[in-house]
Short mmCIF file of N, CA, C and O in Angstrom, two decimals:
data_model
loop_
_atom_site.label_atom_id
_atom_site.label_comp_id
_atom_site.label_asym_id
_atom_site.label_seq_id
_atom_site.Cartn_x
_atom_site.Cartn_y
_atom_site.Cartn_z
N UNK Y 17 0.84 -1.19 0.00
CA UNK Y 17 0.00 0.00 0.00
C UNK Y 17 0.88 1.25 0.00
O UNK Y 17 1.85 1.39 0.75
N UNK Y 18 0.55 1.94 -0.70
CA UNK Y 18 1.14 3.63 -0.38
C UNK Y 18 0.91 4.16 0.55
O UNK Y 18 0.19 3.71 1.45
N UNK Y 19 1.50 5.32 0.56
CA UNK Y 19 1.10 6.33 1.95
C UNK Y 19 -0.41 6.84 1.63
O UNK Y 19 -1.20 6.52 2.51
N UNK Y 20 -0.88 7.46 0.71
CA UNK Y 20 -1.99 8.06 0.38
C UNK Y 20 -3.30 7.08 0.40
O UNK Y 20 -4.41 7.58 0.27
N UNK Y 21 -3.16 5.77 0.56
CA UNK Y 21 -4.27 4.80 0.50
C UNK Y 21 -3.84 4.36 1.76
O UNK Y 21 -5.00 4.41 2.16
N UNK Y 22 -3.18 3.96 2.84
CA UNK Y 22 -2.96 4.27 4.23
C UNK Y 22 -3.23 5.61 5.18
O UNK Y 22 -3.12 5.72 6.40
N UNK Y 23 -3.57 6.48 4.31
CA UNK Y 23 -3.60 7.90 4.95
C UNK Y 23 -5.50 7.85 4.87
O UNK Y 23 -6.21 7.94 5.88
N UNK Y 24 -5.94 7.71 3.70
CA UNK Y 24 -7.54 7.44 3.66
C UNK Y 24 -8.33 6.11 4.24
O UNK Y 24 -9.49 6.01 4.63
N UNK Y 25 -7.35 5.18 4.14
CA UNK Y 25 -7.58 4.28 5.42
C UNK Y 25 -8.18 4.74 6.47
O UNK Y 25 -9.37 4.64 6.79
N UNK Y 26 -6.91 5.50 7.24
CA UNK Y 26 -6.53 5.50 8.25
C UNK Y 26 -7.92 6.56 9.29
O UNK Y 26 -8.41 6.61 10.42
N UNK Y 27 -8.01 7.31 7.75
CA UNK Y 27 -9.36 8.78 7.92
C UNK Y 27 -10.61 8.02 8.18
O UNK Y 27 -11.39 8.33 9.08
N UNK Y 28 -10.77 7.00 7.35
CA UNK Y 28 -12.12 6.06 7.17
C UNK Y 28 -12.30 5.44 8.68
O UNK Y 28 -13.14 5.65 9.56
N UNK Y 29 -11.57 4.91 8.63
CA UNK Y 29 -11.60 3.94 10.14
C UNK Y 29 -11.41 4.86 11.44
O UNK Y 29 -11.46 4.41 12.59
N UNK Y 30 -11.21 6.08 11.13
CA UNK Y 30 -11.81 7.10 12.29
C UNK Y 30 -12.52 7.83 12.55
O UNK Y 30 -12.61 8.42 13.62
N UNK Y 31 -13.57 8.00 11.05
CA UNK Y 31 -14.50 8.32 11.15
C UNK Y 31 -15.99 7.38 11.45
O UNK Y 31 -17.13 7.62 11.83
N UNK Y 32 -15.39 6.50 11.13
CA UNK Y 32 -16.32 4.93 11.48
C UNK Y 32 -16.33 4.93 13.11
O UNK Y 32 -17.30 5.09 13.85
N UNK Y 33 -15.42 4.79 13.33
CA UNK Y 33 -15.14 4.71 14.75
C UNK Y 33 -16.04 6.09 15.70
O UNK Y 33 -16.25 5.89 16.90
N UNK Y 34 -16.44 7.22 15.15
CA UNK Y 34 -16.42 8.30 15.57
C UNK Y 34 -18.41 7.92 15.84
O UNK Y 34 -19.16 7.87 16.82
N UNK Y 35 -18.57 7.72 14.20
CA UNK Y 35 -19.91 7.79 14.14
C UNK Y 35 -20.73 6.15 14.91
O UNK Y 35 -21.91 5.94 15.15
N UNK Y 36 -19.61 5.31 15.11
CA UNK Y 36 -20.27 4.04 16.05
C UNK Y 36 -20.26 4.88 17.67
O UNK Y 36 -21.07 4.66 18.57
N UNK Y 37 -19.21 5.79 17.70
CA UNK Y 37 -19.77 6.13 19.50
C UNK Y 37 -20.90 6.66 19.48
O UNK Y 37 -21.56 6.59 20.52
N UNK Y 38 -21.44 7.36 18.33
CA UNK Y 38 -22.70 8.38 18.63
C UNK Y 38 -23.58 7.50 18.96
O UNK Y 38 -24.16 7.37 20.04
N UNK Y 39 -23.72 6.58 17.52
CA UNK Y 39 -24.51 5.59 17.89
C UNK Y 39 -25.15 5.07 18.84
O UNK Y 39 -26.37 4.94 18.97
N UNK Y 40 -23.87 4.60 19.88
CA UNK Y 40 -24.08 3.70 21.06
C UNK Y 40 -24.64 4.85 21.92
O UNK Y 40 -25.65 4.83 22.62
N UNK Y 41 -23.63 6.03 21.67
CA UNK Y 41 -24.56 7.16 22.81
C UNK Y 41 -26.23 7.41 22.73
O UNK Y 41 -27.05 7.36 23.64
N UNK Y 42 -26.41 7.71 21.22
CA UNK Y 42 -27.98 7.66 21.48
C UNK Y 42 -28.55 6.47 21.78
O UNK Y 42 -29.65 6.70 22.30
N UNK Y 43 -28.27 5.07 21.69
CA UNK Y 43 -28.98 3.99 22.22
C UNK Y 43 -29.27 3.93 23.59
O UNK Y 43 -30.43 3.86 24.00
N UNK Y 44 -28.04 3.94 24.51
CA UNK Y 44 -28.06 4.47 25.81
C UNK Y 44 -29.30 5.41 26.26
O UNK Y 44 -30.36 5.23 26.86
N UNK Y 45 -28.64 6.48 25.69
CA UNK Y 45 -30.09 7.78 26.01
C UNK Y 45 -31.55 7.28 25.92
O UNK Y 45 -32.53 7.47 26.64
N UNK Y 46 -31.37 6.61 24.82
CA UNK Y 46 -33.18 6.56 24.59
C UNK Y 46 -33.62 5.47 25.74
O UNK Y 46 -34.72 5.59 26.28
N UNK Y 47 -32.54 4.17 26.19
CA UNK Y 47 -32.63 3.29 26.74
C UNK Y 47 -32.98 3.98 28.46
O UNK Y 47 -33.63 3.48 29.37
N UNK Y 48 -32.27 5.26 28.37
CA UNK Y 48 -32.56 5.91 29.64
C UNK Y 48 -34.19 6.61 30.13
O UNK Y 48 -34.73 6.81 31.22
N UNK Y 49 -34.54 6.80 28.84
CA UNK Y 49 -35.60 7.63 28.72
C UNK Y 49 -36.91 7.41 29.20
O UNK Y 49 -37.80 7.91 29.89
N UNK Y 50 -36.36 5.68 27.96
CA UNK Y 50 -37.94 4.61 28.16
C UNK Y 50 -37.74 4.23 29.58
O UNK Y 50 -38.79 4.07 30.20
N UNK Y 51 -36.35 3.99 30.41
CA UNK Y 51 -36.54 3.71 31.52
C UNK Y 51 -37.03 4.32 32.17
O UNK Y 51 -37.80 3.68 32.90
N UNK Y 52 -37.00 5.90 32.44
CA UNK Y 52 -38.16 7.04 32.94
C UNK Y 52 -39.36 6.84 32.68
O UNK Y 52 -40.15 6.32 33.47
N UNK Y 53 -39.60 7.20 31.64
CA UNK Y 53 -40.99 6.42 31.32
C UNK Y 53 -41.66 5.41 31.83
O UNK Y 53 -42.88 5.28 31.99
N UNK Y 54 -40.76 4.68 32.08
CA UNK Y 54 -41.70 3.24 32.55
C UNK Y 54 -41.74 3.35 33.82
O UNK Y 54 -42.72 2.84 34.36
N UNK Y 55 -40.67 4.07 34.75
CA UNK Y 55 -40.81 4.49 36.32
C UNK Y 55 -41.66 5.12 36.32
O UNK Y 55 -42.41 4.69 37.20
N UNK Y 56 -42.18 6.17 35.72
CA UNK Y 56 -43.67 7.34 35.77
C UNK Y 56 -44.53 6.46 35.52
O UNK Y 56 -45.38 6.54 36.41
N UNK Y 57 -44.80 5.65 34.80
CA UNK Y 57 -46.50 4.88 34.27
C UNK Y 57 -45.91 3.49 35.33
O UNK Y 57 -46.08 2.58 34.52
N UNK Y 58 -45.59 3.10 36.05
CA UNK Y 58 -45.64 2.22 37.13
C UNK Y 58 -46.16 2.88 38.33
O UNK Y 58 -46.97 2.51 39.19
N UNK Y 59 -45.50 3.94 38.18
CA UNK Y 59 -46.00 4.83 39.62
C UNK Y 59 -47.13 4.82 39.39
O UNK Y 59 -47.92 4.12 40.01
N UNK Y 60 -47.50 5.78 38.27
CA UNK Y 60 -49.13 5.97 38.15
C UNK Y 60 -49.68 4.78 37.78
O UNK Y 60 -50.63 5.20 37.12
N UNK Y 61 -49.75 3.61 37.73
CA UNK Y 61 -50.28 2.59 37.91
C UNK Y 61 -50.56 1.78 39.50
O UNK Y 61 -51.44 1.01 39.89
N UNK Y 62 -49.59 2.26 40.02
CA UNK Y 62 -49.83 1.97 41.50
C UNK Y 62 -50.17 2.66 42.23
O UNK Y 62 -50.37 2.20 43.36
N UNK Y 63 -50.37 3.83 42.02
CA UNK Y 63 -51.38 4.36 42.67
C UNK Y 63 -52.76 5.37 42.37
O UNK Y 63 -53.53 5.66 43.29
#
């Protein structure tokens, strides 16, 4: 490989990398959310 096809490599696989954390970050979040959610409509279900 050259430098210039190691150099766009190198860009690719850190931008991959960049856009899989968001990812996981919004999964988390929403995973947080519905968990709120479901603590409020339990509450108000129990009482």
């Amino acid at each position: 490989m050259n430098e210039k096809t190691k150099a766009k490599k190198a860009a690719y696989q850190k931008k991959q990398e960049e856009q899989g954390k968001k990812v996981v970050n919004w999964i988390f979040g929403v995973l947080i959310v519905l968990a709120i959610i479901f603590m409020v409509y339990t509450m108000v279900l129990v009482s």
